[in-house]
């Protein structure tokens, strides 16, 4: 009979490890790995290694890759094909050959070297993608390089799984087997991407019309696990299938809802995966084969880092981006365990070599979180150009900050905060915003808005945001307790500074005024108009101009306020998310169709999409027309419904 004991023990270990890691301010992933090692068969044997725990770990990877697929639309992936099959292909081939030569020379067997090289050439998709996502670096240049390489590694597992048995058995039909496998891979991916893209939107429309949250969640699980299962049947990996499923859903307007629904499954099951990985490490192997483990660990951390950096420079990527991508990829991966187990069963490598390689991969996975966390600092020390660029950027920011005064400090960058910012822009009044939603900060930051992640309730954050030089503070979120903390900080630091506060109704007006608020304004669109008018008058804008501006906005039916950058904390406020216009930042990454074309040639207006701003080289441009030519890495801020935005993204990136 099956027992719940292993799963219960894994849950207990997960709670304890995450609590301890958050207290020590280290990645929870590291705690999962350490707990798995200490509680597994290698040390205390509290958690038995069995099919139940391993299966949960594999499902965790599936949901993680599905979430990443939601971030990578199909047009964007097609635009990245040169990266995937350029740097990704080169990294796998060069790393495999280098390690194969070294290990073949040490073991005296070329086949043994090839098997170990194939295993060590892989990196951990789960570790890299999770950390890059948490640190909001997935869409940065080095994050794109790392994900591109990881995608090719997932594809490369398929031919390696064919080559190893063929080499072990001396198959005479090796090339035929490889050809059939290639045809199968192309056929399966083409079917999924071609037919899946056409079926996904109408299928989700059908499910969503039933207006059942339970049915919608079951459908998401069906798509995630179903596509992963289909790819596994065809010989591809579960992770690659889940990634494709996420990409297909990213083309629909249900992308954001799916992302929110899937998050709890992803985080919990991925934690199980890291616990099961830590269970594989065995102390006796570290003592008995220390030299061999140290050599393989060096090949993983140093050789792979150097290979990714050199290849990145040869392919004309920036040195700082290449170095940070190398730091992210300099570890072993979960597919390495699969390849090592297969090689051991086929007799290609000795059991001691297999165990040493497993230990090296696990140790590299323990080091990986620190390398990614401190990647920027390490890059500044190793790459002179990056240090100079960072120093220049810091100097530029300091000069701009010190030279700017009489600005508006906006606490909260939701709908009301962004509405206020738009009016301030029309009056050429500088502002700086603080917000606690990382997704919103990332989206707005890419569009060029001066917004950073920070808790406005903390004095040091407000001071860093220019509290001592600000002319007015505006609290745009309807949270009385947080507003009171901000008012207390402002009163203690600058009691003469005007503060305008938003609230839900008039029940807290007296309390907020007593705490130091000069003006208290209430709710959503009219609240946003009143908030902006009070701010403009406090800043010295003539009353007749304020009234004229507010009247013109009303006449345009709040056109200036339409659209907002969606964050993970938005609840939709009872609106149909498929019909609510929103803002989206779309980067014309290298290889995108729009590069070199005038804006008018894209015919975005025919899709019902409006281009609100264009960011180029950190400069936000509002003065452009249809003749404006799009350049590489331009960020277009577009307004439309989710379905319109999906079509616009496809046209900008793919044509």
XYZ file of C-alpha atoms in Angstrom:
655
model
C 0.000 0.000 0.000
C 1.142 3.535 -0.722
C 1.862 5.755 2.259
C 1.383 9.502 2.672
C 4.375 9.629 5.000
C 6.963 10.702 2.350
C 4.721 13.508 1.068
C 3.903 14.702 4.610
C 7.600 14.715 5.503
C 8.452 16.648 2.346
C 5.762 19.218 3.230
C 7.150 19.591 6.761
C 10.681 20.008 5.416
C 9.454 22.584 2.894
C 7.752 24.724 5.563
C 10.783 24.648 7.859
C 13.298 25.371 5.089
C 11.367 28.261 3.556
C 10.797 29.844 6.979
C 14.491 29.599 7.868
C 15.693 30.867 4.482
C 13.392 33.873 4.518
C 14.607 34.709 8.023
C 18.238 34.509 6.822
C 17.427 36.331 3.533
C 18.724 33.535 1.286
C 16.856 31.904 -1.640
C 14.311 29.297 -0.423
C 15.613 27.048 -3.202
C 18.867 26.613 -1.306
C 16.934 25.540 1.779
C 15.042 22.922 -0.215
C 18.320 21.463 -1.520
C 19.967 21.383 1.926
C 16.915 19.868 3.637
C 16.687 17.231 0.933
C 20.347 16.371 1.488
C 20.083 16.240 5.304
C 16.759 14.385 5.447
C 17.421 12.081 2.490
C 19.045 8.641 2.345
C 22.532 10.181 2.174
C 22.423 11.441 5.805
C 19.450 10.911 8.122
C 17.182 8.800 5.860
C 14.101 10.564 7.242
C 12.591 10.918 3.759
C 12.772 7.689 1.741
C 13.593 8.066 -1.936
C 10.704 6.647 -3.950
C 8.415 7.116 -6.915
C 5.995 9.365 -5.008
C 8.514 12.113 -4.252
C 10.286 11.872 -7.632
C 6.973 12.161 -9.495
C 5.997 15.312 -7.580
C 9.376 16.822 -8.453
C 8.913 16.151 -12.159
C 5.455 17.728 -12.132
C 6.990 20.805 -10.464
C 9.331 21.288 -13.438
C 6.350 20.970 -15.784
C 4.469 23.838 -14.114
C 7.605 25.977 -13.948
C 8.240 25.610 -17.682
C 4.555 26.282 -18.354
C 4.818 29.595 -16.480
C 7.909 30.549 -18.484
C 6.062 29.704 -21.692
C 3.372 32.212 -20.691
C 6.070 34.916 -20.641
C 7.406 33.963 -24.092
C 4.878 34.497 -26.840
C 5.287 32.531 -30.057
C 6.262 35.606 -32.131
C 8.888 36.491 -29.544
C 10.308 32.964 -29.612
C 10.480 33.035 -33.395
C 12.327 36.335 -33.177
C 14.775 34.604 -30.762
C 15.440 31.621 -33.054
C 18.927 32.894 -33.893
C 19.736 33.000 -30.190
C 18.339 29.526 -29.460
C 20.041 27.839 -32.411
C 23.076 30.122 -32.306
C 24.406 30.517 -28.782
C 22.389 27.539 -27.507
C 23.708 25.121 -30.128
C 27.279 26.394 -29.786
C 27.219 26.102 -25.985
C 26.021 22.495 -25.971
C 28.455 21.347 -28.681
C 31.562 23.110 -27.330
C 30.889 22.193 -23.688
C 30.169 18.571 -24.561
C 33.340 18.206 -26.662
C 35.608 19.906 -24.105
C 34.376 17.811 -21.175
C 34.373 14.651 -23.334
C 38.055 15.172 -24.167
C 39.042 15.773 -20.524
C 37.004 12.902 -19.078
C 37.906 10.571 -21.961
C 41.600 11.175 -21.254
C 41.116 10.509 -17.518
C 38.939 7.408 -17.878
C 40.594 6.025 -20.994
C 37.227 5.693 -22.748
C 35.914 8.089 -25.381
C 32.362 6.817 -24.872
C 32.583 7.432 -21.144
C 33.837 10.971 -21.813
C 30.984 11.603 -24.265
C 28.383 10.393 -21.748
C 29.733 12.598 -18.933
C 30.140 15.542 -21.323
C 26.531 15.302 -22.430
C 25.318 15.246 -18.836
C 27.478 18.170 -17.681
C 26.620 20.293 -20.733
C 23.063 20.662 -19.370
C 22.090 23.450 -16.955
C 19.199 23.604 -14.504
C 16.165 25.130 -16.200
C 14.271 25.087 -12.897
C 16.928 26.962 -10.899
C 17.840 29.539 -13.523
C 14.291 30.355 -14.603
C 12.964 30.602 -11.042
C 15.736 32.905 -9.840
C 15.621 35.110 -12.936
C 11.839 35.398 -12.581
C 12.024 36.273 -8.871
C 14.732 38.885 -9.541
C 12.767 40.404 -12.469
C 15.666 39.602 -14.820
C 13.918 37.165 -17.153
C 13.317 39.839 -19.803
C 16.701 41.533 -19.442
C 19.367 40.828 -22.045
C 21.341 38.311 -19.980
C 18.078 36.614 -18.972
C 17.114 36.241 -22.624
C 20.546 34.745 -23.423
C 20.242 32.231 -20.567
C 16.686 31.179 -21.475
C 17.637 30.807 -25.145
C 20.460 28.418 -24.223
C 18.227 26.477 -21.828
C 15.595 25.987 -24.527
C 18.157 24.459 -26.873
C 19.460 22.235 -24.062
C 15.930 20.849 -23.620
C 15.839 20.086 -27.340
C 19.353 18.584 -27.282
C 18.322 15.991 -24.688
C 16.364 14.120 -27.393
C 19.302 13.253 -29.716
C 21.493 12.492 -26.695
C 18.937 9.949 -25.444
C 19.164 8.304 -28.881
C 22.940 8.489 -29.276
C 23.865 6.917 -25.936
C 22.048 3.574 -26.490
C 23.275 3.514 -30.102
C 26.897 3.958 -29.019
C 26.506 1.354 -26.280
C 24.999 -1.234 -28.633
C 27.078 -0.406 -31.669
C 23.953 0.166 -33.755
C 24.505 0.132 -37.504
C 21.370 2.209 -38.078
C 22.504 5.191 -36.001
C 21.994 7.800 -38.720
C 18.614 6.376 -39.621
C 17.544 6.504 -35.967
C 18.697 10.126 -35.702
C 16.885 11.034 -38.918
C 13.649 9.465 -37.731
C 13.985 11.232 -34.384
C 14.514 14.584 -36.118
C 11.456 14.046 -38.311
C 9.418 13.113 -35.245
C 10.550 16.211 -33.339
C 9.765 18.536 -36.244
C 6.384 16.889 -36.878
C 5.276 17.033 -33.234
C 6.378 20.646 -32.733
C 4.791 21.731 -36.027
C 1.488 20.081 -35.126
C 1.461 21.650 -31.673
C 2.404 25.125 -32.849
C 0.282 25.166 -36.019
C -2.914 23.477 -34.923
C -2.559 24.322 -31.244
C -2.342 28.043 -31.986
C -5.607 27.890 -33.956
C -7.475 25.748 -31.438
C -6.387 27.352 -28.177
C -8.319 30.645 -28.348
C -11.740 29.195 -29.373
C -11.314 26.400 -26.827
C -10.663 28.864 -23.998
C -13.561 31.023 -25.214
C -15.850 27.998 -24.893
C -14.639 27.210 -21.365
C -14.702 30.844 -20.185
C -18.306 31.332 -21.357
C -19.391 28.801 -18.728
C -18.319 31.327 -16.048
C -16.998 28.641 -13.727
C -13.702 29.199 -11.915
C -13.489 25.487 -11.131
C -13.942 24.516 -14.794
C -11.389 27.110 -15.897
C -8.802 25.741 -13.455
C -9.431 22.143 -14.572
C -8.983 23.251 -18.169
C -5.634 24.881 -17.363
C -4.414 21.673 -15.721
C -5.662 19.673 -18.705
C -3.756 21.829 -21.201
C -0.565 21.910 -19.115
C -0.322 18.203 -18.364
C -1.941 17.075 -21.623
C 0.538 18.800 -23.941
C 3.448 17.709 -21.727
C 2.195 14.111 -21.914
C 1.882 14.267 -25.705
C 5.462 15.481 -26.085
C 6.682 12.762 -23.715
C 4.948 10.128 -25.861
C 6.784 11.476 -28.897
C 10.179 11.218 -27.203
C 10.514 14.885 -26.189
C 10.781 16.091 -22.614
C 7.844 16.931 -20.359
C 9.397 20.339 -19.697
C 9.569 21.244 -23.391
C 5.924 20.259 -23.885
C 4.832 22.373 -20.923
C 6.773 25.317 -22.336
C 4.963 24.975 -25.680
C 1.590 24.806 -23.880
C 2.401 28.040 -22.044
C 3.370 29.736 -25.307
C 0.104 28.744 -26.955
C -1.957 30.176 -24.083
C 0.173 33.356 -24.085
C -1.338 34.143 -27.497
C -4.807 34.396 -25.926
C -6.346 37.083 -23.720
C -6.571 34.547 -20.852
C -2.822 34.610 -20.282
C -2.912 36.727 -17.107
C -5.711 34.766 -15.439
C -3.972 31.472 -16.204
C -0.720 32.809 -14.781
C -2.397 33.660 -11.488
C -4.241 30.318 -11.262
C -1.136 28.228 -11.907
C 1.214 30.018 -9.499
C 0.367 28.022 -6.306
C 0.876 24.660 -8.057
C 4.146 25.830 -9.582
C 5.774 27.088 -6.386
C 4.754 24.146 -4.194
C 5.659 21.376 -6.632
C 8.897 23.027 -7.691
C 9.899 23.071 -4.034
C 9.332 19.310 -3.964
C 11.619 18.961 -6.963
C 14.517 20.716 -5.208
C 14.037 18.571 -2.105
C 14.247 15.393 -4.202
C 17.375 16.727 -5.937
C 19.085 17.296 -2.595
C 18.249 13.706 -1.586
C 20.570 12.381 -4.309
C 23.776 13.697 -2.715
C 25.725 11.063 -0.749
C 28.492 11.933 1.720
C 30.657 8.808 1.141
C 31.091 9.736 -2.528
C 32.416 13.170 -1.564
C 35.143 11.565 0.555
C 36.042 8.633 -1.669
C 36.077 10.461 -5.018
C 36.929 13.984 -3.877
C 39.452 14.653 -6.667
C 37.122 13.537 -9.431
C 34.198 15.482 -7.923
C 36.350 18.621 -7.659
C 37.463 18.285 -11.307
C 33.888 17.920 -12.583
C 32.745 20.792 -10.369
C 35.478 22.959 -11.872
C 34.397 21.994 -15.380
C 30.827 22.967 -14.524
C 31.491 26.267 -12.764
C 34.567 27.595 -14.558
C 34.709 25.922 -17.965
C 31.015 26.396 -18.694
C 31.182 30.030 -17.523
C 34.156 30.689 -19.800
C 32.559 28.925 -22.766
C 29.307 30.897 -22.542
C 31.214 34.175 -22.138
C 33.562 33.551 -25.096
C 30.749 32.317 -27.353
C 28.619 35.300 -26.375
C 31.412 37.692 -27.348
C 32.033 35.830 -30.636
C 28.335 36.202 -31.447
C 28.622 39.952 -30.722
C 26.730 40.116 -27.441
C 27.789 42.695 -24.869
C 30.524 41.464 -22.469
C 28.489 42.213 -19.336
C 25.462 40.353 -20.721
C 27.617 37.394 -21.787
C 29.274 37.206 -18.365
C 25.989 37.305 -16.446
C 24.477 34.674 -18.759
C 27.542 32.504 -18.113
C 27.152 32.905 -14.356
C 23.492 31.902 -14.652
C 24.294 28.775 -16.678
C 27.404 27.616 -14.790
C 25.822 24.633 -13.038
C 24.511 21.168 -13.794
C 20.869 20.438 -14.479
C 18.076 17.986 -13.842
C 18.462 16.420 -17.293
C 22.061 15.585 -16.372
C 20.704 13.070 -13.834
C 18.605 11.427 -16.548
C 21.567 11.115 -18.925
C 23.866 9.801 -16.184
C 21.336 7.171 -15.094
C 20.920 6.008 -18.693
C 24.685 5.894 -19.237
C 25.163 3.889 -16.052
C 22.492 1.353 -17.016
C 24.083 0.937 -20.456
C 27.528 0.382 -18.940
C 29.056 3.443 -20.639
C 30.426 4.810 -17.350
C 31.538 3.177 -14.131
C 29.293 3.448 -11.075
C 31.911 5.483 -9.200
C 32.149 7.984 -12.085
C 28.375 8.239 -12.226
C 28.145 8.988 -8.503
C 30.980 11.541 -8.710
C 29.225 13.323 -11.564
C 25.940 13.370 -9.627
C 27.726 14.854 -6.606
C 29.385 17.513 -8.780
C 26.073 18.499 -10.364
C 24.388 18.768 -6.974
C 27.181 20.878 -5.505
C 27.030 23.184 -8.518
C 23.280 23.541 -8.008
C 23.926 24.554 -4.397
C 26.359 27.257 -5.567
C 24.147 28.459 -8.454
C 21.762 30.698 -6.404
C 24.689 32.711 -5.031
C 26.285 33.111 -8.469
C 23.024 34.423 -9.915
C 22.237 36.638 -6.904
C 25.680 38.272 -6.994
C 26.026 38.141 -10.776
C 26.019 41.912 -11.152
C 28.745 42.424 -8.535
C 30.899 39.611 -9.970
C 30.504 41.020 -13.482
C 31.595 44.469 -12.341
C 34.810 42.957 -10.978
C 35.573 40.723 -13.961
C 34.399 42.876 -16.866
C 35.989 46.297 -16.998
C 33.492 47.633 -19.522
C 30.562 46.633 -17.287
C 32.147 48.347 -14.297
C 32.572 51.510 -16.331
C 28.993 51.319 -17.608
C 27.636 50.747 -14.099
C 29.722 53.606 -12.739
C 28.538 55.885 -15.548
C 24.901 54.917 -14.974
C 25.211 55.477 -11.244
C 26.892 58.835 -11.806
C 24.195 59.831 -14.291
C 21.414 58.848 -11.886
C 23.022 60.727 -9.013
C 23.491 63.867 -11.099
C 19.899 63.683 -12.341
C 18.557 63.055 -8.852
C 20.570 65.811 -7.204
C 19.757 68.260 -9.969
C 16.020 67.547 -9.890
C 13.898 69.291 -7.294
C 10.285 70.308 -6.755
C 9.089 66.958 -8.086
C 6.009 64.950 -7.136
C 6.656 61.828 -5.068
C 3.928 59.313 -5.975
C 3.352 56.482 -3.483
C 1.650 53.675 -5.394
C 1.661 53.285 -9.185
C -1.655 51.574 -9.812
C -4.420 53.037 -11.971
C -4.738 56.246 -9.988
C -0.976 56.722 -9.735
C -0.519 56.271 -13.460
C -3.432 58.612 -14.204
C -1.776 61.295 -12.095
C 1.565 60.667 -13.805
C 0.014 61.185 -17.258
C -1.391 64.589 -16.261
C 1.921 65.601 -14.721
C 3.655 64.686 -17.974
C 1.354 66.988 -19.930
C 2.415 69.850 -17.653
C 6.120 68.901 -17.815
C 6.182 68.421 -14.040
C 8.760 65.866 -12.836
C 7.620 62.947 -10.716
C 9.037 59.827 -9.091
C 6.953 56.789 -8.111
C 7.285 53.972 -5.570
C 5.321 50.742 -5.885
C 5.301 47.287 -4.238
C 4.119 45.278 -7.251
C 7.235 43.875 -9.023
C 5.380 43.019 -12.245
C 3.950 46.516 -12.548
C 7.336 48.072 -11.789
C 8.962 45.940 -14.484
C 6.358 46.764 -17.127
C 6.287 50.490 -16.381
C 10.075 50.621 -16.052
C 10.502 49.083 -19.497
C 8.233 51.811 -20.845
C 10.505 54.453 -19.335
C 8.358 55.546 -16.389
C 10.385 56.733 -13.356
C 9.085 54.055 -10.974
C 11.014 51.737 -8.641
C 10.144 48.892 -6.289
C 9.947 50.089 -2.698
C 7.778 50.269 0.398
C 6.709 53.895 0.756
C 5.884 53.229 4.401
C 9.603 53.083 5.232
C 11.465 56.303 5.918
C 14.655 55.266 4.121
C 12.694 54.436 0.958
C 10.910 57.799 0.970
C 14.181 59.641 1.527
C 15.814 57.708 -1.312
C 12.866 58.696 -3.502
C 13.698 62.353 -2.927
C 11.427 63.198 -0.013
C 13.696 66.040 1.110
C 13.575 67.682 -2.355
C 9.959 66.915 -3.292
C 7.323 69.604 -3.594
C 4.361 67.366 -2.837
C 3.665 63.754 -1.851
C 0.633 61.925 -3.273
C -0.611 58.640 -1.770
C -2.635 57.011 -4.557
C -3.678 53.705 -2.955
C -6.720 53.420 -0.690
C -5.024 51.913 2.375
C -5.548 54.063 5.452
C -3.006 52.268 7.661
C -0.237 52.554 5.036
C -1.166 56.196 4.400
C -0.892 56.936 8.111
C 2.640 55.459 8.183
C 3.639 57.646 5.244
C 2.102 60.725 6.865
C 3.978 60.000 10.092
C 7.277 59.787 8.184
C 6.608 62.994 6.246
C 5.585 64.863 9.400
C 8.766 63.806 11.187
C 11.070 64.647 8.242
C 9.326 67.538 6.476
C 6.219 68.814 8.311
C 5.871 71.647 5.775
C 5.521 69.287 2.779
C 1.972 69.069 1.330
C 0.510 65.541 1.227
C -2.529 64.472 -0.801
C -4.136 61.123 0.090
C -6.644 58.872 -1.677
C -9.241 56.998 0.363
C -12.259 54.788 -0.300
C -14.918 56.960 1.345
C -15.233 59.848 3.781
C -15.002 57.713 6.951
C -11.255 58.260 7.383
C -10.984 61.886 6.246
C -10.773 63.341 9.751
C -8.177 60.775 10.842
C -5.996 61.408 7.780
C -6.264 65.186 8.090
C -5.310 64.967 11.740
C -2.249 62.902 10.753
C -1.103 65.658 8.402
C -2.855 65.202 5.059
C -3.512 68.504 3.295
C -6.128 67.039 0.939
C -8.088 63.755 1.020
C -9.687 62.591 -2.246
C -11.887 59.542 -2.922
C -12.051 56.773 -5.485
C -11.310 55.525 -8.963
C -11.791 57.759 -12.041
C -13.388 60.855 -10.516
C -11.079 60.375 -7.577
C -8.148 60.340 -9.981
C -9.333 63.584 -11.587
C -9.679 65.323 -8.234
C -6.318 63.951 -7.073
C -4.610 65.305 -10.190
C -6.326 68.709 -9.950
C -5.311 69.179 -6.310
C -1.738 68.141 -7.119
C -1.504 70.594 -10.037
C -2.840 73.465 -7.918
C -0.438 72.684 -5.063
C 2.372 72.767 -7.626
C 1.360 76.276 -8.662
C -0.442 75.618 -11.940
C -3.079 78.369 -12.447
C -6.610 77.368 -11.494
C -8.099 78.199 -14.899
C -5.559 75.923 -16.608
C -6.341 73.105 -14.163
C -10.081 73.436 -14.805
C -9.488 73.585 -18.552
C -7.311 70.470 -18.412
C -9.859 68.528 -16.338
C -12.681 69.629 -18.624
C -10.784 68.518 -21.720
C -10.115 65.125 -20.142
C -13.825 64.699 -19.413
C -14.694 65.716 -22.953
C -12.345 63.051 -24.235
C -14.112 60.545 -21.972
C -11.018 60.004 -19.837
C -8.928 59.059 -22.885
C -5.812 60.290 -21.081
C -6.480 57.837 -18.261
C -7.337 54.823 -20.428
C -4.990 51.875 -20.011
C -2.813 50.768 -17.138
C 0.145 48.462 -16.613
C -1.287 45.309 -15.113
C 0.273 43.986 -11.908
C -0.128 40.753 -9.984
C -2.071 42.570 -7.249
C -4.805 43.876 -9.592
C -8.146 42.217 -9.007
C -10.020 43.558 -12.038
C -12.422 45.548 -9.809
C -15.355 43.539 -11.143
C -14.630 44.352 -14.812
C -14.419 41.930 -17.724
C -10.659 41.604 -18.093
C -11.001 40.672 -21.780
C -12.596 44.072 -22.521
C -10.611 46.419 -20.277
C -7.916 48.377 -22.197
C -4.446 48.079 -20.716
C -0.926 49.169 -21.498
C 1.765 46.733 -22.625
C 5.473 47.307 -23.233
C 6.682 45.440 -26.335
C 10.420 45.415 -27.060
C 11.566 45.169 -30.681
C 14.232 42.585 -29.846
C 16.930 41.809 -32.454
C 15.320 39.938 -35.329
C 11.869 41.485 -34.833
C 9.873 42.275 -37.971
C 9.238 45.930 -37.053
C 12.937 46.900 -37.047
C 13.681 49.247 -39.924
C 10.000 49.849 -40.723
C 8.133 53.124 -40.142
C 5.480 52.991 -37.457
C 2.675 53.582 -39.953
C 3.676 50.523 -41.992
C 2.796 48.270 -39.049
C -0.871 49.365 -39.283
C -1.432 48.907 -35.567
C -4.414 51.258 -35.625
C -6.218 48.787 -37.873
C -5.994 46.323 -34.982
C -7.585 48.838 -32.615
C -4.243 49.442 -30.863
C -2.866 52.887 -30.004
C 0.860 53.574 -29.556
C 1.119 55.813 -26.481
C 4.915 56.189 -26.225
C 8.195 54.873 -27.606
C 11.263 54.394 -25.454
C 14.691 54.500 -27.141
C 18.018 54.451 -25.272
C 16.310 55.178 -21.921
C 14.554 58.236 -23.422
C 10.738 58.229 -23.470
C 9.387 59.820 -26.657
C 5.859 61.175 -27.036
C 6.507 63.239 -30.196
C 6.370 60.716 -33.025
C 4.253 60.091 -36.105
C 3.689 57.338 -38.652
C 7.051 58.038 -40.301
C 8.982 57.213 -37.116
C 11.329 54.304 -37.949
C 11.553 51.493 -35.409
C 15.086 50.508 -34.321
C 16.408 47.441 -32.497
C 15.589 47.354 -28.756
C 12.970 50.136 -29.032
C 10.142 49.652 -26.522
C 6.653 50.455 -27.819
C 4.026 51.259 -25.168
C 0.703 50.239 -26.720
C -2.891 50.472 -25.506
C -5.614 47.941 -26.244
C -7.588 44.963 -24.993
C -5.658 41.736 -24.262
C -6.698 40.219 -27.595
C -5.686 43.347 -29.515
C -2.358 43.486 -27.664
C -1.623 39.857 -28.565
C -2.189 40.645 -32.258
C -0.061 43.789 -32.013
C 2.794 41.905 -30.372
C 2.650 39.295 -33.120
C 2.754 41.972 -35.822
C 5.642 43.880 -34.223
C 7.792 40.811 -33.617
C 6.780 38.525 -36.462
C 5.028 40.616 -39.108
